[in-house]
PDB file of C-alpha atoms in Angstrom:
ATOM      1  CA  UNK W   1      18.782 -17.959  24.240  1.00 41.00           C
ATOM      2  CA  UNK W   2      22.400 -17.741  26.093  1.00 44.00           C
ATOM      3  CA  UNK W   3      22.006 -14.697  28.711  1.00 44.00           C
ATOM      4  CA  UNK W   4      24.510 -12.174  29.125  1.00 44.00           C
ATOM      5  CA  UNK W   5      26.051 -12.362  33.150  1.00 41.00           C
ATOM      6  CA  UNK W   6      23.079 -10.341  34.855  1.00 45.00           C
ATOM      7  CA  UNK W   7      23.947  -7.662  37.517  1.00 46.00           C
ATOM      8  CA  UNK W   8      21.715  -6.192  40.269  1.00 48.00           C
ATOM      9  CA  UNK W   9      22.718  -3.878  42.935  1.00 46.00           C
ATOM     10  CA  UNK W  10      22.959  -4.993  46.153  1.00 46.00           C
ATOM     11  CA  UNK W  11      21.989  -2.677  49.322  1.00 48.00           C
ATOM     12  CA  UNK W  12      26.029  -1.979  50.515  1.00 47.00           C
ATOM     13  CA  UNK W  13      25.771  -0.324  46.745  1.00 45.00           C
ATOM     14  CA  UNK W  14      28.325  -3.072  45.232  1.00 42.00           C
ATOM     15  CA  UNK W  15      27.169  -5.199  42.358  1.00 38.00           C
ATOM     16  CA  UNK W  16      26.529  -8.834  42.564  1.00 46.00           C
ATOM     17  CA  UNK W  17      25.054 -11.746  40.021  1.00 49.00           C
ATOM     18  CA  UNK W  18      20.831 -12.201  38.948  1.00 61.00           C
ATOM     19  CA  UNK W  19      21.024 -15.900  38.885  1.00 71.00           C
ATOM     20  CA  UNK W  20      17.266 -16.311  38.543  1.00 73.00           C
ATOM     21  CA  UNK W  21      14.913 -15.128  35.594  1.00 78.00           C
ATOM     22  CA  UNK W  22      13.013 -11.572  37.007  1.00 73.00           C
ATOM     23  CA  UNK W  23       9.593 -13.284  35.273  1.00 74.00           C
ATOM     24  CA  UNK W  24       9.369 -16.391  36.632  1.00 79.00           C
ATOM     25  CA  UNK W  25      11.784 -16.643  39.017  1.00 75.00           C
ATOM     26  CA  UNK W  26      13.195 -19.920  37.913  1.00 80.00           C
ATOM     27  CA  UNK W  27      17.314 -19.894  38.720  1.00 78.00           C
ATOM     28  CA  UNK W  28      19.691 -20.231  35.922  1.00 77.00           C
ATOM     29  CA  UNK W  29      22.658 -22.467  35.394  1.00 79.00           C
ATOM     30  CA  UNK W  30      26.404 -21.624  36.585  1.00 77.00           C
ATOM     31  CA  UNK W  31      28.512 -22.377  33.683  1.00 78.00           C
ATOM     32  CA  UNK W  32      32.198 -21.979  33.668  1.00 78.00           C
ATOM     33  CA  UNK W  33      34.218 -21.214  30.830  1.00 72.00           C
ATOM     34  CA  UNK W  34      38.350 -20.933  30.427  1.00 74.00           C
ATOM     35  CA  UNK W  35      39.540 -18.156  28.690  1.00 70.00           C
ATOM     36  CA  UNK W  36      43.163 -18.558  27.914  1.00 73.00           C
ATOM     37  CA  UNK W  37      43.915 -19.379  31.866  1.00 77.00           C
ATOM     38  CA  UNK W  38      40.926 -17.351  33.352  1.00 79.00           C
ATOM     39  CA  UNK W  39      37.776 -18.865  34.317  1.00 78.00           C
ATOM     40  CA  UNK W  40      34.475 -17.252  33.174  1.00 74.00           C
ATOM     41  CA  UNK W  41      31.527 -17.784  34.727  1.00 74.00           C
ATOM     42  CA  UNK W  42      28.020 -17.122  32.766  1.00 74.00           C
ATOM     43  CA  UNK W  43      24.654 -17.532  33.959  1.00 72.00           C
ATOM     44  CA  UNK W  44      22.367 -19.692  31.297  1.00 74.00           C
ATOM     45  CA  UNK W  45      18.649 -19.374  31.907  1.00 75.00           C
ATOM     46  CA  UNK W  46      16.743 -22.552  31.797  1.00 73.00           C
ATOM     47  CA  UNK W  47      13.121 -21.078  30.809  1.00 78.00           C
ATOM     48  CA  UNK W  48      12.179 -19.092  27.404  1.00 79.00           C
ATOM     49  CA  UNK W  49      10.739 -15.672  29.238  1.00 77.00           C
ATOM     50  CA  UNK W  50      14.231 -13.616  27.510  1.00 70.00           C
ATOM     51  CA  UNK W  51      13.518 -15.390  24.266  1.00 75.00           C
ATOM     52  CA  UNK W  52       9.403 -14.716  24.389  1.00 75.00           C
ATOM     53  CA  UNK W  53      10.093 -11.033  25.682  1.00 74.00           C
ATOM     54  CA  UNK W  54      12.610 -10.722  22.967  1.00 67.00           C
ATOM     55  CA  UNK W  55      10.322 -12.400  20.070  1.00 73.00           C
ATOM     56  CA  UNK W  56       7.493  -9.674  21.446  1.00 72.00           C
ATOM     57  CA  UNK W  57       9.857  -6.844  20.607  1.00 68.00           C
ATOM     58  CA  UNK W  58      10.315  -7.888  17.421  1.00 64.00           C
ATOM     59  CA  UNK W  59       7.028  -8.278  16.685  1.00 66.00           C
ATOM     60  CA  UNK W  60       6.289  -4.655  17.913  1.00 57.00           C
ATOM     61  CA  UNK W  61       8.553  -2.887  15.860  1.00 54.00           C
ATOM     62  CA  UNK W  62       6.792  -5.026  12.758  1.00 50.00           C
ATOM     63  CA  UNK W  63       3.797  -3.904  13.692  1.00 49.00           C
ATOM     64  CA  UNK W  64       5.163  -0.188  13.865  1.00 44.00           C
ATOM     65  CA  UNK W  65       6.547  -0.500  10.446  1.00 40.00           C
ATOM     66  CA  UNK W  66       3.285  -1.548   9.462  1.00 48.00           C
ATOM     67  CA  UNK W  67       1.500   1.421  11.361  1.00 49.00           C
ATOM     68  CA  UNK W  68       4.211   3.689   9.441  1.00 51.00           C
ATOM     69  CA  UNK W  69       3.777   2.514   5.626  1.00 56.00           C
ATOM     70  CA  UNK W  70       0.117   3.047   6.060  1.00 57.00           C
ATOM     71  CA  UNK W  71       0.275   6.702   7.183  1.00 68.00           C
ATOM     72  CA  UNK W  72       3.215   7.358   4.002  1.00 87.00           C
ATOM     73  CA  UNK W  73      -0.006   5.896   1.828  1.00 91.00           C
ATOM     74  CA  UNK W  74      -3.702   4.824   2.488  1.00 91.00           C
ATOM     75  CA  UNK W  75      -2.741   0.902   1.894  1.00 94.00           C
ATOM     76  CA  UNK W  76      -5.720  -0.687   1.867  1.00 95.00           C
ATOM     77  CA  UNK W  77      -8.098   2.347   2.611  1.00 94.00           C
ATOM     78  CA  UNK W  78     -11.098   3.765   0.629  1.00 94.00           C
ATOM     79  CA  UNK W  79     -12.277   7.378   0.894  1.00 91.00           C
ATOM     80  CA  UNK W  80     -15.890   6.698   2.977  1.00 90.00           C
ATOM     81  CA  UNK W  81     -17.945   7.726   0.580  1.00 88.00           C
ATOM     82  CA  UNK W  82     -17.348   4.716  -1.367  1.00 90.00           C
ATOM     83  CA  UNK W  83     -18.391   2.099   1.082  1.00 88.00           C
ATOM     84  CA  UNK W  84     -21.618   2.451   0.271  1.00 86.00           C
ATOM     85  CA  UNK W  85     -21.424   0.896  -3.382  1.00 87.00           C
ATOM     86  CA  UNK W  86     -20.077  -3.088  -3.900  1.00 90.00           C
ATOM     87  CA  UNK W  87     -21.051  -5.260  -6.646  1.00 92.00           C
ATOM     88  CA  UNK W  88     -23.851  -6.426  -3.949  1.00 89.00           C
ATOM     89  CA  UNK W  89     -25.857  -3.405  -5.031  1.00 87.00           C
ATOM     90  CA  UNK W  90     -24.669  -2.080  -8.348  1.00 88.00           C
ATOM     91  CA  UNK W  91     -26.721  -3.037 -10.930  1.00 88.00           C
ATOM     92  CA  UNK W  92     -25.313  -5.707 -13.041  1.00 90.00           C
ATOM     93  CA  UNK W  93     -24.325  -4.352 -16.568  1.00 91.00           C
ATOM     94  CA  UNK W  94     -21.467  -5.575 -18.756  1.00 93.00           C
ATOM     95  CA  UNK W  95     -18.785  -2.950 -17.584  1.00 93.00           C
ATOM     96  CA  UNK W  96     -19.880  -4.418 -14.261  1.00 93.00           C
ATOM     97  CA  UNK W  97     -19.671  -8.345 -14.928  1.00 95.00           C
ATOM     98  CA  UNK W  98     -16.201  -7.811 -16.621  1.00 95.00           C
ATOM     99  CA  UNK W  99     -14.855  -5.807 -13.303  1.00 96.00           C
ATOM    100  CA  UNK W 100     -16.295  -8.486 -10.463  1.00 96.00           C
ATOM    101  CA  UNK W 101     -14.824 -11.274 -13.076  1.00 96.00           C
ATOM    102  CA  UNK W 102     -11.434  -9.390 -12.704  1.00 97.00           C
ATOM    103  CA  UNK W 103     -11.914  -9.374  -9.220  1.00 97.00           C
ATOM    104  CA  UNK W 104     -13.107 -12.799  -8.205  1.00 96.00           C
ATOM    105  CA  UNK W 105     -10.284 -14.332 -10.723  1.00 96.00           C
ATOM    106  CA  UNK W 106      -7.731 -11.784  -9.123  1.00 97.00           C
ATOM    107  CA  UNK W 107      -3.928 -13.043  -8.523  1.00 94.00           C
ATOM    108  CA  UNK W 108      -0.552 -12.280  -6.909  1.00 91.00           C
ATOM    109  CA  UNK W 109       1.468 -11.107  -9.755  1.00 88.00           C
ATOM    110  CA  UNK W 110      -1.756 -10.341 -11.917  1.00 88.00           C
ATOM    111  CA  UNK W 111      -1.391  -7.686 -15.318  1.00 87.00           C
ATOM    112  CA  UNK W 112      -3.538  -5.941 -17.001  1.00 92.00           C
ATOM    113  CA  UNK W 113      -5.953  -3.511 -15.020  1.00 96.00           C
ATOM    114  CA  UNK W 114      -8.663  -1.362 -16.406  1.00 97.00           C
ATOM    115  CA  UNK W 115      -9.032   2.017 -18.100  1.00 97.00           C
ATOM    116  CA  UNK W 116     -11.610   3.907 -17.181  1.00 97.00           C
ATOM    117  CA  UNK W 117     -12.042   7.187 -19.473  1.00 96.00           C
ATOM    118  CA  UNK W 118     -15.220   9.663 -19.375  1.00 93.00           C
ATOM    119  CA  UNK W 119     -16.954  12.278 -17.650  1.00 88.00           C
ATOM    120  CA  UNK W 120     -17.489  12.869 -14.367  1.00 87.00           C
ATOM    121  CA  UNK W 121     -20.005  11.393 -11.877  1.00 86.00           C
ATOM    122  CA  UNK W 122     -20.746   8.365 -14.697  1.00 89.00           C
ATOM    123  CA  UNK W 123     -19.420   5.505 -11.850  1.00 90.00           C
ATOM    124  CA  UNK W 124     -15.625   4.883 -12.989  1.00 94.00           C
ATOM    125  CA  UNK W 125     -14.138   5.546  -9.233  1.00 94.00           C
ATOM    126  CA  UNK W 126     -17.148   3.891  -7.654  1.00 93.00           C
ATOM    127  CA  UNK W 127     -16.110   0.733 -10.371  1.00 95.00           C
ATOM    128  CA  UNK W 128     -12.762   1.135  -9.169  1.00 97.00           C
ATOM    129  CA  UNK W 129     -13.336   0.768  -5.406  1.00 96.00           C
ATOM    130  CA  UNK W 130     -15.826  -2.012  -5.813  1.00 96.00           C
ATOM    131  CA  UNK W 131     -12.654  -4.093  -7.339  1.00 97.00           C
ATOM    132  CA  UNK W 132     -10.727  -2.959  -4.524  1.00 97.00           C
ATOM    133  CA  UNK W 133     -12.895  -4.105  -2.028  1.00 96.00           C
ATOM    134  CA  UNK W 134     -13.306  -7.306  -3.725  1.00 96.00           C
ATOM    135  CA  UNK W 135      -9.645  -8.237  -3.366  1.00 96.00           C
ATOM    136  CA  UNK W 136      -9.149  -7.542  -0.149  1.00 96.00           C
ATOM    137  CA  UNK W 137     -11.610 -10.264   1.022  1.00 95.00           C
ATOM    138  CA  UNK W 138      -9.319 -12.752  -0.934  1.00 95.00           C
ATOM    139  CA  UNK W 139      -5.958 -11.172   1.464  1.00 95.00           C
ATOM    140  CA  UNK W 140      -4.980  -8.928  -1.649  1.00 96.00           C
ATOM    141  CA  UNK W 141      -3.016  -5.408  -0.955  1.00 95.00           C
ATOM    142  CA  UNK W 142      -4.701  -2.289  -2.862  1.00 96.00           C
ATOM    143  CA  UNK W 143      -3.786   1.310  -2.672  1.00 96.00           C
ATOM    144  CA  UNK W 144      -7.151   3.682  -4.385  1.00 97.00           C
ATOM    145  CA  UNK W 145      -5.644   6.992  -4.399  1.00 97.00           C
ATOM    146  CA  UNK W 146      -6.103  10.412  -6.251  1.00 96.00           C
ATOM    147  CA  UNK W 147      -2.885  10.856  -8.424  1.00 96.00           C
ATOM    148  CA  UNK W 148      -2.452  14.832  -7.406  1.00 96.00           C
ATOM    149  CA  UNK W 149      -2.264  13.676  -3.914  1.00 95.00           C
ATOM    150  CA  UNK W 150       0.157  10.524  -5.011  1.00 95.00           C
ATOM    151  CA  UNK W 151       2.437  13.337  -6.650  1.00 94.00           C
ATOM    152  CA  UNK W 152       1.987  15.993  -3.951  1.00 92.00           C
ATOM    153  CA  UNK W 153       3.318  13.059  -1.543  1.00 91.00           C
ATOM    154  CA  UNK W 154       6.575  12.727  -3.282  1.00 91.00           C
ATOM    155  CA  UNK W 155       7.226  16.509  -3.834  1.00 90.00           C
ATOM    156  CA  UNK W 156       6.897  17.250  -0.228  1.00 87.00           C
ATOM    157  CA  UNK W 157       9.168  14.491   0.032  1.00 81.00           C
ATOM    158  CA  UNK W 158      12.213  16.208  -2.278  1.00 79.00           C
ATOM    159  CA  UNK W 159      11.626  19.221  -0.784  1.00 72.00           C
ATOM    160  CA  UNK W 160      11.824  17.991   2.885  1.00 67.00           C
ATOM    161  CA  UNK W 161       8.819  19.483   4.241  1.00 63.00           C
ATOM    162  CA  UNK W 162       7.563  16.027   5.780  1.00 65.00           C
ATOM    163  CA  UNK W 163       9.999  12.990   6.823  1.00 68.00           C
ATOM    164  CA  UNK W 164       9.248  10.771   4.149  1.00 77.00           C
ATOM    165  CA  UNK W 165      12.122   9.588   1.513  1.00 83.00           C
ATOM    166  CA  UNK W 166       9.765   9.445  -1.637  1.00 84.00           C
ATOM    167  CA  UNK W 167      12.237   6.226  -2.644  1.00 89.00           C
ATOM    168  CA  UNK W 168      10.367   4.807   0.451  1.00 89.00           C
ATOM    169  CA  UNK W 169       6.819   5.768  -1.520  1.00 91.00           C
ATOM    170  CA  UNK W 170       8.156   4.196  -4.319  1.00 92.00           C
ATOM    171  CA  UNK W 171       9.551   1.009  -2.853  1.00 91.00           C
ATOM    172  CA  UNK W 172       5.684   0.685  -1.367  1.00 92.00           C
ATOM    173  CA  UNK W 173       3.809   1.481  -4.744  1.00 93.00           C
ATOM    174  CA  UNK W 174       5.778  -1.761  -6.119  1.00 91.00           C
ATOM    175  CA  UNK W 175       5.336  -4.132  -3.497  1.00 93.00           C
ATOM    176  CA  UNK W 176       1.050  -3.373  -3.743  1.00 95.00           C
ATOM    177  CA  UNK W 177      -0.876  -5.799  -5.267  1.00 96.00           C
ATOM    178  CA  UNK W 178      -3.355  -3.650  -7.408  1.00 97.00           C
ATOM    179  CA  UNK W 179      -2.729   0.194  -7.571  1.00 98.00           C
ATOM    180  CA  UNK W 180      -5.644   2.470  -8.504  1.00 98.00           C
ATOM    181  CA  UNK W 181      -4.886   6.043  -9.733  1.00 98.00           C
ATOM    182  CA  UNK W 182      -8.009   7.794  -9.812  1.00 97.00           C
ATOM    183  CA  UNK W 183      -8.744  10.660 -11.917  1.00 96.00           C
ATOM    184  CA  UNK W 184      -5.562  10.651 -13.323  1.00 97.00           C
ATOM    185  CA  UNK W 185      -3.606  13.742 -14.340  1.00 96.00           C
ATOM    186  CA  UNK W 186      -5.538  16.483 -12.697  1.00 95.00           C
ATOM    187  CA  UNK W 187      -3.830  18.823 -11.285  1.00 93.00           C
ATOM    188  CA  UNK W 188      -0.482  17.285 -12.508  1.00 94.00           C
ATOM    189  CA  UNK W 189      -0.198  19.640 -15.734  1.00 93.00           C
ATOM    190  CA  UNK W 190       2.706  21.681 -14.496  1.00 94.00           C
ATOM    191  CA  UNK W 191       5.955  20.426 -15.821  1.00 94.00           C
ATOM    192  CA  UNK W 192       7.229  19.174 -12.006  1.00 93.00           C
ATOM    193  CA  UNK W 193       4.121  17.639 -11.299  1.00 94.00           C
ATOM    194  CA  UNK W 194       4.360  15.425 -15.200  1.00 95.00           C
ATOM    195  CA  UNK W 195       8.229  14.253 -14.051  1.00 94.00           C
ATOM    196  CA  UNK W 196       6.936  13.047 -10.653  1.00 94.00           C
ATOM    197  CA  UNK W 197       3.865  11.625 -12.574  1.00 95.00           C
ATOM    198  CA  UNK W 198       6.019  10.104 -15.235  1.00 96.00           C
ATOM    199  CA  UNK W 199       8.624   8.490 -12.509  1.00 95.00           C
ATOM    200  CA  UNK W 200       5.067   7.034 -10.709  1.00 96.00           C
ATOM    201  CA  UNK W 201       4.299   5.560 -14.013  1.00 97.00           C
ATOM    202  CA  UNK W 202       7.480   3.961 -15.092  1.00 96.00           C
ATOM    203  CA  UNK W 203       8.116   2.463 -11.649  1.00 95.00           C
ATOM    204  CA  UNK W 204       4.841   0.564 -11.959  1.00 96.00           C
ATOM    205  CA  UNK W 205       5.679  -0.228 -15.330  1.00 96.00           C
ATOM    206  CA  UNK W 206       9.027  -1.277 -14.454  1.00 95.00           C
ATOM    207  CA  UNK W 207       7.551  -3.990 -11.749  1.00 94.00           C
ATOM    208  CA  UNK W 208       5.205  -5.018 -14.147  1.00 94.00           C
ATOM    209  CA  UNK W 209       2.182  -4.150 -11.035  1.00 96.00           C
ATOM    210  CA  UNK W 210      -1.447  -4.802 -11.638  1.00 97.00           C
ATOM    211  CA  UNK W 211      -2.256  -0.955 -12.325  1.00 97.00           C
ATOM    212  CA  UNK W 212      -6.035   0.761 -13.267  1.00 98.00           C
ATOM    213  CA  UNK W 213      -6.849   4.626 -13.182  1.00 98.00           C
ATOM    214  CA  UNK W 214      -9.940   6.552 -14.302  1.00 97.00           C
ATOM    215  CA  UNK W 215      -9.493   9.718 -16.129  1.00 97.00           C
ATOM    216  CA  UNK W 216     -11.500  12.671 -17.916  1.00 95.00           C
ATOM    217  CA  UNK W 217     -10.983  12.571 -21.387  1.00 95.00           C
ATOM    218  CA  UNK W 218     -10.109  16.449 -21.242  1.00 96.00           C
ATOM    219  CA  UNK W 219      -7.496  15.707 -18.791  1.00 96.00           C
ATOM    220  CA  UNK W 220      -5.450  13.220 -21.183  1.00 96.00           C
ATOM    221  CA  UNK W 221      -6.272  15.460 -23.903  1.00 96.00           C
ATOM    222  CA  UNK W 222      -4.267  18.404 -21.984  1.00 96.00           C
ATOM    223  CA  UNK W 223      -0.990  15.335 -20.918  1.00 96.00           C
ATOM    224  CA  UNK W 224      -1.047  14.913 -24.573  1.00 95.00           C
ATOM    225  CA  UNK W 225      -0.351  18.520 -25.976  1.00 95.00           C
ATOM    226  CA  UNK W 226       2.538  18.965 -23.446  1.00 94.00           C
ATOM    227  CA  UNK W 227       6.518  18.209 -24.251  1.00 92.00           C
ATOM    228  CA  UNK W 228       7.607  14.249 -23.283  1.00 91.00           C
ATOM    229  CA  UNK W 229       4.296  12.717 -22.359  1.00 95.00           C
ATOM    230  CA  UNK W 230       4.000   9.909 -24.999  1.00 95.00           C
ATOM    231  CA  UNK W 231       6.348   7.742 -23.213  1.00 94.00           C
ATOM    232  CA  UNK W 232       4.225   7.755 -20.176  1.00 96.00           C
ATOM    233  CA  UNK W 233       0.664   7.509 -21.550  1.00 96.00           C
ATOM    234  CA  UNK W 234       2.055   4.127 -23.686  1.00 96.00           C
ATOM    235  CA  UNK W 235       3.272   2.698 -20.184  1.00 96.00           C
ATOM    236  CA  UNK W 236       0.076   3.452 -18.712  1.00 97.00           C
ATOM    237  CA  UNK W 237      -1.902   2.297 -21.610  1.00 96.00           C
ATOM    238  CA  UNK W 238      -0.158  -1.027 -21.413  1.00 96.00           C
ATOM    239  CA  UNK W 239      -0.517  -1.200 -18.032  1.00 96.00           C
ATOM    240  CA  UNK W 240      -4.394  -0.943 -18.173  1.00 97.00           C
ATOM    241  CA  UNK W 241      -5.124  -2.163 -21.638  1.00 95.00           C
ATOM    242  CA  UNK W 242      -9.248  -2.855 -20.555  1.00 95.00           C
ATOM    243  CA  UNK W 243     -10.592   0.261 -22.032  1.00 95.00           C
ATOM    244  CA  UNK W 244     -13.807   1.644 -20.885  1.00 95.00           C
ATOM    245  CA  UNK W 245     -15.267   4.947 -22.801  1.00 95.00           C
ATOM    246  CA  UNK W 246     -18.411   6.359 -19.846  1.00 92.00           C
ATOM    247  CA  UNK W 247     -20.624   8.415 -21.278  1.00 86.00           C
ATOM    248  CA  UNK W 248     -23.989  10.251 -20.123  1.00 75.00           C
ATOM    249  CA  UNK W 249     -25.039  12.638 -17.176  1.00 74.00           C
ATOM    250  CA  UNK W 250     -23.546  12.390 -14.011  1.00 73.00           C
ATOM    251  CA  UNK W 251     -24.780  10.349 -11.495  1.00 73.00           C
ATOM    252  CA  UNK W 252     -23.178  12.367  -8.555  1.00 68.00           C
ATOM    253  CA  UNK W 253     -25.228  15.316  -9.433  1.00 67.00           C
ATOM    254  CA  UNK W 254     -28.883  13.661 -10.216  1.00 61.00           C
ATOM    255  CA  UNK W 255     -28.847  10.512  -8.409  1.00 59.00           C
ATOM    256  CA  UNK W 256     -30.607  10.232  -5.219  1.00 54.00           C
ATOM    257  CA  UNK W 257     -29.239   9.809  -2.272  1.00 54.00           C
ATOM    258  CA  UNK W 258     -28.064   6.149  -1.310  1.00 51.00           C
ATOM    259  CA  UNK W 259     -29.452   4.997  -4.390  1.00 51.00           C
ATOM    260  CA  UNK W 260     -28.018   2.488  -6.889  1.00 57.00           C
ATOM    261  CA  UNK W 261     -27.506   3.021 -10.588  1.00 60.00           C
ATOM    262  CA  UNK W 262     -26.375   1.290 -13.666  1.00 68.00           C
ATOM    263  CA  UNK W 263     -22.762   1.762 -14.242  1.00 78.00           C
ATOM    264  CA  UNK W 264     -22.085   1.075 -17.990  1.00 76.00           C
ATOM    265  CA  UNK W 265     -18.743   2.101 -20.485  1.00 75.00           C
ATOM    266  CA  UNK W 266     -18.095   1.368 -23.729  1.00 79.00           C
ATOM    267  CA  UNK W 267     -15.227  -1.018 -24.111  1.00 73.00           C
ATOM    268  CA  UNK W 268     -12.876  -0.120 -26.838  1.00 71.00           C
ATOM    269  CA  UNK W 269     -10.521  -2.740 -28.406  1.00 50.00           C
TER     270      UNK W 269
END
């Protein structure tokens, strides 16, 4: 990489030419160029230290990017309390099979996701997150987040109350390779929160994205009854069109602690 002519100040205070490399100390070439009658001179280093110190830069302002685009969204995080559950130590029940099957067979560019409709506490999230960590063995991107808190993001965006551009949200939801909206809809009933939640779902519909959500049947039941949500619950629908119905008591509230459980829905064709 051609060097600039280097400067250093001498000790009379008047300026005079680097002509070796400050790493290594290895001197650099005198070329001399004409310039329409006047004669340039240019010192050319002979080693790569510029180029590797250059190349490091770069590669730390990557890595800053990176740093930045997972505090705008949890890429590739789970909330802790799901770590505990994997397909290692679920029980194995058809709803199950059918989700590790999506997993282990999981590609780049992949459609059709899962959803996951029913009560609370019956194992759809833990489902969910068990996928999620499946994937990202294989080098797979996933983003598992609560949809309020997707939508809250890009409010706070609009109304400048944090320094992120939602487009920047949105040019990140596209580019992840299986998005999970969990419990979908609540808390997303008033009519700003169902435009943001609408704009989420088209721009994953848009991009085609692998997309899954759980949701409580009461809570689709309420998008349904308001103005200009049909549009948005047929995107979603065909975005996810593995339906699971979970039924029963929860398992949140009588389970043990760190105990396993059966996990079984209802698939609907």
């Amino acid at each position: 990489m051609p060097c600039t002519y280097k400067t250093q100040k001498r000790g009379d205070g008047r300026v005079a030419a680097l002509n070796k490399c400050p790493v290594c100390g290895l001197e650099y070439t005198l070329k001399k160029y004409d310039v329409k009658g006047v004669v340039k001179s240019i010192y050319i280093p002979e080693c790569s230290c510029i180029e590797k110190r250059f190349q490091k830069r770069i590669k730390a302002r990557k890595t800053n990017i990176r740093d930045e685009e997972k505090y705008i969204l949890p890429i590739n995080f789970l909330p802790p309390v799901f770590y505990r559950y994997n397909f290692e130590n679920i029980p194995e029940t058809r709803t199950v099979k059918a989700c590790r099957e999506f997993a282990n067979n999981f590609q780049k560019g992949q459609n059709g996701g899962f959803s996951f409709i029913g009560t609370s506490g019956c194992g759809k999230s833990v489902l969910l997150a068990s996928i999620c960590q499946e994937i990202r063995k294989a080098g797979f991107s996933y983003l598992f987040i609560n949809t309020a808190e997707l939508t809250d993001k890009i409010i706070s965006g609009y109304d400048y109350s944090t320094g992120v551009k939602p487009e920047k949200i949105f040019v990140l939801l596209r580019n992840i390779d299986f998005v999970v909206l969990d419990d979908f809809g609540r808390g997303c009933l008033s009519d700003r929160c169902r435009y943001f939640l609408h704009r989420i779902v088209d721009e994953l519909d848009k991009y085609e994205c692998c997309v899954s959500f759980s949701a409580a049947p009461e809570i689709l039941a309420a998008l349904k009854s308001c103005a200009n949500t049909e549009g948005m619950l047929d995107r979603l629908f065909r975005l996810c069109p593995h339906r699971y119905i979970f039924k029963g008591k929860s398992f949140r509230r009588y389970a043990k602690k760190n105990c396993t459980y059966a996990i079984s829905g209802i698939e609907v064709f």
